[in-house]
GROMACS .gro file of C-alpha atoms in nm:
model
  348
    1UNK     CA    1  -3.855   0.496   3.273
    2UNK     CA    2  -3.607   0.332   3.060
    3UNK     CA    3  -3.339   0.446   3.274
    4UNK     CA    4  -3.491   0.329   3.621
    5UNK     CA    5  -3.534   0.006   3.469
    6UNK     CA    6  -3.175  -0.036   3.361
    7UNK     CA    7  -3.086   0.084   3.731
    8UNK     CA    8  -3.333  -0.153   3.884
    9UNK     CA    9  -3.170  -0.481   3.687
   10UNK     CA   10  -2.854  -0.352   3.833
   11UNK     CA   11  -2.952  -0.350   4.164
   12UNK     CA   12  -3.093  -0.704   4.093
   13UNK     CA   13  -2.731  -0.819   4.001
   14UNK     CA   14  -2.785  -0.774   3.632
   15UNK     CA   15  -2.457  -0.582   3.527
   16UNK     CA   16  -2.523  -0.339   3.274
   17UNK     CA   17  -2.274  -0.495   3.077
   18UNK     CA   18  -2.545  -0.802   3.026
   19UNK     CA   19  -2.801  -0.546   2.942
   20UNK     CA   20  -2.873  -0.372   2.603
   21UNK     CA   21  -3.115  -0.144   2.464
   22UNK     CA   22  -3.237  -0.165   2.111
   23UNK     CA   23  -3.381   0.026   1.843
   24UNK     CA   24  -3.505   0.033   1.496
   25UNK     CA   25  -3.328   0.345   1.410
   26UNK     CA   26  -3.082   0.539   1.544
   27UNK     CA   27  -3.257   0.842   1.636
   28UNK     CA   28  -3.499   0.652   1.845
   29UNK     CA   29  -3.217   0.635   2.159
   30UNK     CA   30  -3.134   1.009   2.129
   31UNK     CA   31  -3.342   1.131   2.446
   32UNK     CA   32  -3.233   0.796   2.617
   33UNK     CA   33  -2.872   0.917   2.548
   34UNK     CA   34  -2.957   1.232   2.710
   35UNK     CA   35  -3.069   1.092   2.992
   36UNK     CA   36  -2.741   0.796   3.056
   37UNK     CA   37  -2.556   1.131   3.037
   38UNK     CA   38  -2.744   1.286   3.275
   39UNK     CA   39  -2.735   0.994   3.546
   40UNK     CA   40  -2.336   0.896   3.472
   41UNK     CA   41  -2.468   0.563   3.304
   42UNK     CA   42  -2.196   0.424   3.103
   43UNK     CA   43  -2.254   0.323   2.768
   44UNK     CA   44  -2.169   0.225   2.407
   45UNK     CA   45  -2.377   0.264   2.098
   46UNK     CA   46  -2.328   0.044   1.794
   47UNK     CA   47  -2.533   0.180   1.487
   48UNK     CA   48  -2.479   0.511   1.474
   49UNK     CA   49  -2.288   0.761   1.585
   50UNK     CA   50  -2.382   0.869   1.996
   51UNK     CA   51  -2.561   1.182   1.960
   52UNK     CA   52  -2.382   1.376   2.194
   53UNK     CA   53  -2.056   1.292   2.011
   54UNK     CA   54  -2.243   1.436   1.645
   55UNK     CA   55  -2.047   1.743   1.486
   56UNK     CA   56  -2.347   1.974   1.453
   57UNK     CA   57  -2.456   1.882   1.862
   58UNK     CA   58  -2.120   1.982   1.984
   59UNK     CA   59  -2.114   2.334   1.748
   60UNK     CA   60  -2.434   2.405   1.940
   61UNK     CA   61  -2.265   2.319   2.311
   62UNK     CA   62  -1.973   2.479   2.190
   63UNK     CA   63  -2.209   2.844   2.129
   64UNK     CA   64  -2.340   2.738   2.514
   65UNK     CA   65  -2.022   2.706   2.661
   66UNK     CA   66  -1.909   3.079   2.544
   67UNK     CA   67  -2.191   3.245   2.671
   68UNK     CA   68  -2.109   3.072   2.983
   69UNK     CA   69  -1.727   3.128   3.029
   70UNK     CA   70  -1.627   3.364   2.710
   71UNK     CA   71  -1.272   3.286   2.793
   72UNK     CA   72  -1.308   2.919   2.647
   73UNK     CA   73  -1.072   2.933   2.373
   74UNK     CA   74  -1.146   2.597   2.235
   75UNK     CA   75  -1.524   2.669   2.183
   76UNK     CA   76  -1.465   2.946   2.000
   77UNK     CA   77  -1.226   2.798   1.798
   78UNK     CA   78  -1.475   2.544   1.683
   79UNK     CA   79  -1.798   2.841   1.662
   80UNK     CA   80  -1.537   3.068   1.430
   81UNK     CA   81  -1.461   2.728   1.221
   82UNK     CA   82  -1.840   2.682   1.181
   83UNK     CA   83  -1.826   3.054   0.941
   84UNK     CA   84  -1.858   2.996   0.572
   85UNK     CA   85  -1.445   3.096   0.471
   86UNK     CA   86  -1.327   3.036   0.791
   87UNK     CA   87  -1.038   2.796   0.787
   88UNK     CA   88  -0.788   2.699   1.108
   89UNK     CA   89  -0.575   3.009   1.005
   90UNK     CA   90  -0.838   3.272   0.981
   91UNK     CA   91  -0.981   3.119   1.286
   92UNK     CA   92  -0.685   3.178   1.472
   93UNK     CA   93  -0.627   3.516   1.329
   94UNK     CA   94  -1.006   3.608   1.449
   95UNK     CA   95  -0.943   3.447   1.822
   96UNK     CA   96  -0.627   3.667   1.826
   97UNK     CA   97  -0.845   3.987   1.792
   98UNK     CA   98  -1.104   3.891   2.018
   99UNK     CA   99  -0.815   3.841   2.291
  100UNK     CA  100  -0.767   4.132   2.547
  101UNK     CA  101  -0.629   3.930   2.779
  102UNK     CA  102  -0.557   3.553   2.854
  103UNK     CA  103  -0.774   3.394   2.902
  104UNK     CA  104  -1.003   3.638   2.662
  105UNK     CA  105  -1.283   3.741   2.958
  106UNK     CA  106  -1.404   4.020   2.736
  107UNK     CA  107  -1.415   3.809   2.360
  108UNK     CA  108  -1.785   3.773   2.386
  109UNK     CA  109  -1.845   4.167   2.440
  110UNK     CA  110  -1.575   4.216   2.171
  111UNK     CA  111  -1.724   3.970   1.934
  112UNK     CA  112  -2.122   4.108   1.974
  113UNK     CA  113  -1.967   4.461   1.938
  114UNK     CA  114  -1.827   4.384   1.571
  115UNK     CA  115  -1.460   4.296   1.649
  116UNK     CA  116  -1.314   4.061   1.401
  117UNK     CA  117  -1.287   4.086   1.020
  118UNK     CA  118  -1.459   3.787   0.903
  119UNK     CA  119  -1.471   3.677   0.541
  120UNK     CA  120  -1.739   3.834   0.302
  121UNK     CA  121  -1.905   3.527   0.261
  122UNK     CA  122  -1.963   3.506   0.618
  123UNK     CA  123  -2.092   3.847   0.667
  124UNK     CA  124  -2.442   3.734   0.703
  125UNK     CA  125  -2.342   3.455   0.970
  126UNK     CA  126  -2.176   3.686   1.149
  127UNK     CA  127  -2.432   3.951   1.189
  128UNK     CA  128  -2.704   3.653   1.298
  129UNK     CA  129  -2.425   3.527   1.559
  130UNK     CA  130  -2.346   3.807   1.715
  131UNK     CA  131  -2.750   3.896   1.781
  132UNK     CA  132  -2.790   3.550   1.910
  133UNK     CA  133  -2.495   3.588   2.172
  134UNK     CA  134  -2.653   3.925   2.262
  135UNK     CA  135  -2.991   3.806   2.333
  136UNK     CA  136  -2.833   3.505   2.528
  137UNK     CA  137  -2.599   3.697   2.780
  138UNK     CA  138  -2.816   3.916   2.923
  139UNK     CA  139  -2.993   3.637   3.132
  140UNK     CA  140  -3.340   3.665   3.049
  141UNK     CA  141  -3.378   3.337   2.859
  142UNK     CA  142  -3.401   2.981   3.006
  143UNK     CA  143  -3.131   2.700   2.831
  144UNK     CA  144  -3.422   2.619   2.623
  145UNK     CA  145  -3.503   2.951   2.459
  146UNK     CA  146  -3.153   3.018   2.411
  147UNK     CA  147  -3.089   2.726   2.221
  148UNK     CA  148  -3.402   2.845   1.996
  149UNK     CA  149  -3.224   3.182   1.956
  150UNK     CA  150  -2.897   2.985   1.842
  151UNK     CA  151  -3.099   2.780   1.613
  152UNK     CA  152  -3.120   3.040   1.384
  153UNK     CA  153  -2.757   3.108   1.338
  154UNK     CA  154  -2.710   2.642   1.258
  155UNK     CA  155  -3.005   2.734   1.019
  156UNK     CA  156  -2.765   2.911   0.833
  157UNK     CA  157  -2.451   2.758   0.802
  158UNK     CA  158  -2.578   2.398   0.849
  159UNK     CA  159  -2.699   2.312   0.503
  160UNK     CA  160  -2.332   2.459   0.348
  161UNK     CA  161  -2.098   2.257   0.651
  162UNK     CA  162  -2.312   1.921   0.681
  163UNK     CA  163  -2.503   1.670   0.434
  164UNK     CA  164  -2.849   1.635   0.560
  165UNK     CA  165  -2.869   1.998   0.708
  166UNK     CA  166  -3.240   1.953   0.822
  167UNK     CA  167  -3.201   1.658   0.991
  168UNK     CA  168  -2.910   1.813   1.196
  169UNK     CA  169  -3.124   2.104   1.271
  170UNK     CA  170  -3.363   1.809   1.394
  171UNK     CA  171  -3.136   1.757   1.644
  172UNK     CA  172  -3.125   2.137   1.784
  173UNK     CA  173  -3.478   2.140   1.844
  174UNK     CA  174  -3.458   1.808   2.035
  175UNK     CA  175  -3.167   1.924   2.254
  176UNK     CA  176  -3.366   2.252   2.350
  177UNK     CA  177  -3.640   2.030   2.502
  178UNK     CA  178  -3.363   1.837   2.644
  179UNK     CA  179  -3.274   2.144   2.787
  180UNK     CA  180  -3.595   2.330   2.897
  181UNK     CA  181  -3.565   2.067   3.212
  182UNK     CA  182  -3.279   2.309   3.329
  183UNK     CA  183  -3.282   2.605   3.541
  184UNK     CA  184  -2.942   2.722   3.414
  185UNK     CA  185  -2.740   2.710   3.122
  186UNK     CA  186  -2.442   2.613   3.356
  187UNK     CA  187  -2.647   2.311   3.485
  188UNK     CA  188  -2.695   2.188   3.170
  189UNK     CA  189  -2.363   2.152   3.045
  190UNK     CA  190  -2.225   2.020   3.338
  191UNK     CA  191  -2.459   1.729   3.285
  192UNK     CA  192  -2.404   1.734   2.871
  193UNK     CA  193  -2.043   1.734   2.846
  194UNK     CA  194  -1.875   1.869   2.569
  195UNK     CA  195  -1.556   1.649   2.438
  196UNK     CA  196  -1.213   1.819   2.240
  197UNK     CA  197  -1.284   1.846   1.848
  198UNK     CA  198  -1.045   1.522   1.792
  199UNK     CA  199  -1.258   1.314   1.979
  200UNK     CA  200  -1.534   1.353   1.746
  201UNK     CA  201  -1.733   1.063   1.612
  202UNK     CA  202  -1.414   0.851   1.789
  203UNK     CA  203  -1.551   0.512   1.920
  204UNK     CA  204  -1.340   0.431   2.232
  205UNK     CA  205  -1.368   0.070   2.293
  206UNK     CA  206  -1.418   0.017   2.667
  207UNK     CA  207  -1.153  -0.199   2.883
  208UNK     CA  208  -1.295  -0.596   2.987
  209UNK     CA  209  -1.293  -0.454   3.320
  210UNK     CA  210  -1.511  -0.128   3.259
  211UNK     CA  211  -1.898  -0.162   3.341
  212UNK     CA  212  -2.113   0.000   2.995
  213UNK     CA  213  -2.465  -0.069   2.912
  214UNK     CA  214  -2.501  -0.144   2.490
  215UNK     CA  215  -2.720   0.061   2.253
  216UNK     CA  216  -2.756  -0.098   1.949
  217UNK     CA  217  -2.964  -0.074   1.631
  218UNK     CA  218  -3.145  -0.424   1.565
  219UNK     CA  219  -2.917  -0.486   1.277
  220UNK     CA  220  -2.578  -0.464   1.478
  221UNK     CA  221  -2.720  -0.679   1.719
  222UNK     CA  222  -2.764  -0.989   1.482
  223UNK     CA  223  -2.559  -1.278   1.648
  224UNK     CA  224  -2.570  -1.127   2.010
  225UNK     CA  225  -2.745  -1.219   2.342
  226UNK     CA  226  -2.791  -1.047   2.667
  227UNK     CA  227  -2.960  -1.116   2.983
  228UNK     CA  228  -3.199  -0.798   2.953
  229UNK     CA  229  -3.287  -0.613   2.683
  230UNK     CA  230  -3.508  -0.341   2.612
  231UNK     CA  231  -3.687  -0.268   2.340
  232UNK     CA  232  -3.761   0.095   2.224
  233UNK     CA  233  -4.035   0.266   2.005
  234UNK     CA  234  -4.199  -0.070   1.938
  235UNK     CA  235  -4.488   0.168   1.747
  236UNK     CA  236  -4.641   0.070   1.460
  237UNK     CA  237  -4.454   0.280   1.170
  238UNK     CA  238  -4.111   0.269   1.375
  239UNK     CA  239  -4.189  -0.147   1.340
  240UNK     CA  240  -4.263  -0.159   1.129
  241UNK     CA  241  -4.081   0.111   0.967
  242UNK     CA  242  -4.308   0.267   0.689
  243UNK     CA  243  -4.038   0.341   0.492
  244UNK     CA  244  -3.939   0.008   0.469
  245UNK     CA  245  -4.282  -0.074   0.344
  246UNK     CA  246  -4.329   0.073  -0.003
  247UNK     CA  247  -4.138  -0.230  -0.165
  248UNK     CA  248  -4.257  -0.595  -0.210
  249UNK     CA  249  -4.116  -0.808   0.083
  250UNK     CA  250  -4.042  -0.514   0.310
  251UNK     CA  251  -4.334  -0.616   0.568
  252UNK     CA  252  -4.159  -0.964   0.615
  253UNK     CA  253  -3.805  -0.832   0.642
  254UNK     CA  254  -3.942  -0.634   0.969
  255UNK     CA  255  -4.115  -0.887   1.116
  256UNK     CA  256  -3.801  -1.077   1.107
  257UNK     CA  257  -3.632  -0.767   1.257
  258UNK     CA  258  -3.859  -0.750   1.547
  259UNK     CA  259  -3.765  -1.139   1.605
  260UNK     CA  260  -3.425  -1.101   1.631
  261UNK     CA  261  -3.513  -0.797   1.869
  262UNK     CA  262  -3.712  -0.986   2.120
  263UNK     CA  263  -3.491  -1.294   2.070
  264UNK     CA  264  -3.164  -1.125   2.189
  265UNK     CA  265  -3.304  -1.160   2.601
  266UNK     CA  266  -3.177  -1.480   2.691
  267UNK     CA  267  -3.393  -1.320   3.043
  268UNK     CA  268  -3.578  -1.035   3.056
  269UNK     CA  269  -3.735  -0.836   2.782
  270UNK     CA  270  -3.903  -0.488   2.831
  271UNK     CA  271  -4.062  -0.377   2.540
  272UNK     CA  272  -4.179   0.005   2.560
  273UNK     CA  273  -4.370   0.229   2.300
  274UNK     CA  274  -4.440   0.636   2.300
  275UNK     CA  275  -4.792   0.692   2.322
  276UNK     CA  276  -4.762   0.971   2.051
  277UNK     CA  277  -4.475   1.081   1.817
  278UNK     CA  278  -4.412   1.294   1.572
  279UNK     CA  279  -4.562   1.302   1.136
  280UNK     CA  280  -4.201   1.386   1.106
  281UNK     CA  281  -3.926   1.472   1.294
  282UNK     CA  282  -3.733   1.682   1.035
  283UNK     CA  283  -4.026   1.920   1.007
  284UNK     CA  284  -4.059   2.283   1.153
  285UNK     CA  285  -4.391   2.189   1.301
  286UNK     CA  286  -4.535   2.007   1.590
  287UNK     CA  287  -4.756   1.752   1.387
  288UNK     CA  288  -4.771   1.424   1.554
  289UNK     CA  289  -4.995   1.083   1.570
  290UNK     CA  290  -5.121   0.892   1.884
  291UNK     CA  291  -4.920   0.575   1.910
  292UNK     CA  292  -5.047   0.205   1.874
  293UNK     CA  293  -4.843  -0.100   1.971
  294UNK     CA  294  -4.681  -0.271   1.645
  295UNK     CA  295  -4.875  -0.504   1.480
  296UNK     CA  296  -4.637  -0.746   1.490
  297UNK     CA  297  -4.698  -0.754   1.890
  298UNK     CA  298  -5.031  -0.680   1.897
  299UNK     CA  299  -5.189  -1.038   1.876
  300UNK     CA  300  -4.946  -1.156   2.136
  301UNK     CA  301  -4.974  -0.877   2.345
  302UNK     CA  302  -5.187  -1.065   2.655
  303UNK     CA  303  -4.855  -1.289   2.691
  304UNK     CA  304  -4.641  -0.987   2.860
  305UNK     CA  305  -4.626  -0.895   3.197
  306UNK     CA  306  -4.794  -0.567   3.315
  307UNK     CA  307  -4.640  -0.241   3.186
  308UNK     CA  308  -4.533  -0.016   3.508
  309UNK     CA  309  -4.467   0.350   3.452
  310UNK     CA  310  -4.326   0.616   3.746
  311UNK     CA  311  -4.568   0.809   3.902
  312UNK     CA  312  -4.474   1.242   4.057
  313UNK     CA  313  -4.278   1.058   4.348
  314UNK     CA  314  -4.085   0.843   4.152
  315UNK     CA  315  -4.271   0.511   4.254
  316UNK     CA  316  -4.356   0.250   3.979
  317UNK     CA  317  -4.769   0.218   3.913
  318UNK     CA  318  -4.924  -0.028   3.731
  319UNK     CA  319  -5.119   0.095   3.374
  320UNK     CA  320  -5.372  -0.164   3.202
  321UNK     CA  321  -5.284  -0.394   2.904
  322UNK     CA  322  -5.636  -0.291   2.744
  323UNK     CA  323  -5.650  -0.050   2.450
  324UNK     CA  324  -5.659   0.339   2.512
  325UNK     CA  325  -5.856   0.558   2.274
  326UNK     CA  326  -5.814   0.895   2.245
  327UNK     CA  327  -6.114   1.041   2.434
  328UNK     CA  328  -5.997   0.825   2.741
  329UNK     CA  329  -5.710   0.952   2.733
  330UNK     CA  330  -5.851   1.310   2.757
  331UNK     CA  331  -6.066   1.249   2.983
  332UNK     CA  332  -5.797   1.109   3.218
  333UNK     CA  333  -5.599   1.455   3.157
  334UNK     CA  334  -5.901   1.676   3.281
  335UNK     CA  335  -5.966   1.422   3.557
  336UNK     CA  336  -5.637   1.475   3.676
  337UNK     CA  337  -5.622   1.879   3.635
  338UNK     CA  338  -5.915   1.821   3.841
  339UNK     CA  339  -5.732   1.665   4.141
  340UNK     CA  340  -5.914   1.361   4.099
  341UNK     CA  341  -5.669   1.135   3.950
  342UNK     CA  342  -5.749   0.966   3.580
  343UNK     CA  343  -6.010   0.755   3.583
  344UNK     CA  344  -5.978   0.377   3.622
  345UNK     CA  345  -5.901   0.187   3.318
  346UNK     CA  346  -5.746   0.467   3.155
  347UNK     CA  347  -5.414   0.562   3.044
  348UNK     CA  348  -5.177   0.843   3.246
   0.00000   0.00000   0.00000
């Protein structure tokens, strides 16, 4: 919805260059991200490193993009690199004896077959990513499973190659539903593409004439002003954060977050909130809360405009301003399983 909306100003004459998205945390733009990638928007994030351009991300796309050309010498440079004891020499040493031929169109049979001497420390590593490769080639799972099978192998050398391992591993669960919109593993990389290993976490400023839409944390936007801005995860407990709350003062110092938020549009603002999210994102399980607007917008929430969401052929609908509860909401869901449609008054 986001992304139609950015498109939309466009077409209005809004260039995205006078349009910014912002957040409370960084996380909070990572399936927006996805999406920009997928549609060729142009962007830069301040606040943050992009997601796409994370280490850990691209050691998972670089696992993908062996299992879907094995004679990619620069992924598995960076997989082998990911071993515990694996250093740019042994590295090259191990790509050397998975090469039959250049390029190496058999390493990946080679590798899942036990070719390679890898470091003792890395035994374990080893055995886990060659299984994982296995169950990937032989075509039975969907981008999203596979990245589930691979998740197993960046449970285990995560935590030793990257501070805050669980988060990271956060973000491989989040890319597999990313991915689960994909028919093939090809398709999805060609949309999610993978940059060199010296590009990573590089900030390239664009040119004055390049066309970028901004992503920016609420704090990095202090001082700046665009035409259009959206606002993302306006939830109570995103704003306000509750971790910000457990200290005197913290309440106030939101509140005068969300102003400079909503005082950045010098034209439009489009304030959006998930009507569910998760306890917490760094857990193993699916625990999640129902959404409410933040309290800080609540009592002025009759002074916005209408909130529009895209219906199955892509058109914009309408969706009442008035609360939701939960058991409208179901009922809505088994109205429309019914062919009916959700009732009126209730939420999609």
């Amino acid at each position: 919805l986001v992304a139609e909306r950015i498109l939309d100003a466009r077409e209005r004459g809004i260039e995205l260059r006078d349009q910014a998205v912002l957040f409370r945390a960084g996380h909070h733009a990572d399936g927006l991200e996805l999406e920009l990638a997928r549609r060729d928007i142009p962007y830069v994030k301040y606040g943050g490193l992009r997601y796409l351009e994370t280490a850990h991300v691209k050691d998972l796309l670089a696992l993908l993009r062996i299992l879907d050309n094995p004679a990619d010498e620069l992924a598995w440079h960076r997989v082998l690199l990911t071993l515990d004891g694996v250093g740019p020499v042994t590295a090259r040493r191990l790509a050397d004896e998975l090469r039959v031929t250049k390029p190496m169109a058999d390493a990946l049979a080679r590798f899942v077959d036990g070719i390679g001497r890898v470091p003792s420390q890395a035994a374990e590593q080893a055995v886990e990513l060659r299984g994982a490769l296995a169950d990937c080639a032989d075509g039975r799972l969907d981008p999203g499973a596979q990245i589930d099978r691979l998740a197993g192998f960046c449970r285990l050398g995560f935590p030793n190659r990257y501070e805050n391992g669980l988060a990271r591993l956060a973000d491989v669960d989040r890319l597999a539903t990313a991915a689960r919109a994909y028919a093939s593993r090809s398709r999805f990389l060609t949309e999610v593409t993978l940059d060199p290993p010296s590009r990573i976490g590089e900030v390239v400023p664009p040119s004055l004439d390049d066309e970028w839409l901004t992503l920016s944390t609420i704090h990095s936007a202090k001082g700046c002003e665009w035409r259009s801005v959206h606002l993302l995860h306006a939830a109570d407990g995103n704003i306000p954060s509750e971790m910000a709350l457990g200290h005197d003062g913290g309440l106030a110092e939101e509140l005068r977050l969300l102003y400079v938020a909503v005082t950045r549009a010098r034209t439009e603002l489009t304030v959006s909130y998930p009507h569910r999210f998760h306890v917490n994102r760094f857990a193993a399980d699916d625990r999640h809360v129902y959404a409410r607007l933040s309290r800080f917008l609540e009592p002025v929430r009759p002074l916005f405009d209408e909130v529009v969401e895209l219906d199955d052929d892509g058109e914009e609908r309408a969706v009442p301003l008035g609360p939701v509860g939960v058991a409208e909401e179901v009922d809505g869901v088994l109205q429309s399983l019914l062919g009916d449609g959700p009732p009126a008054g209730s939420s999609p």
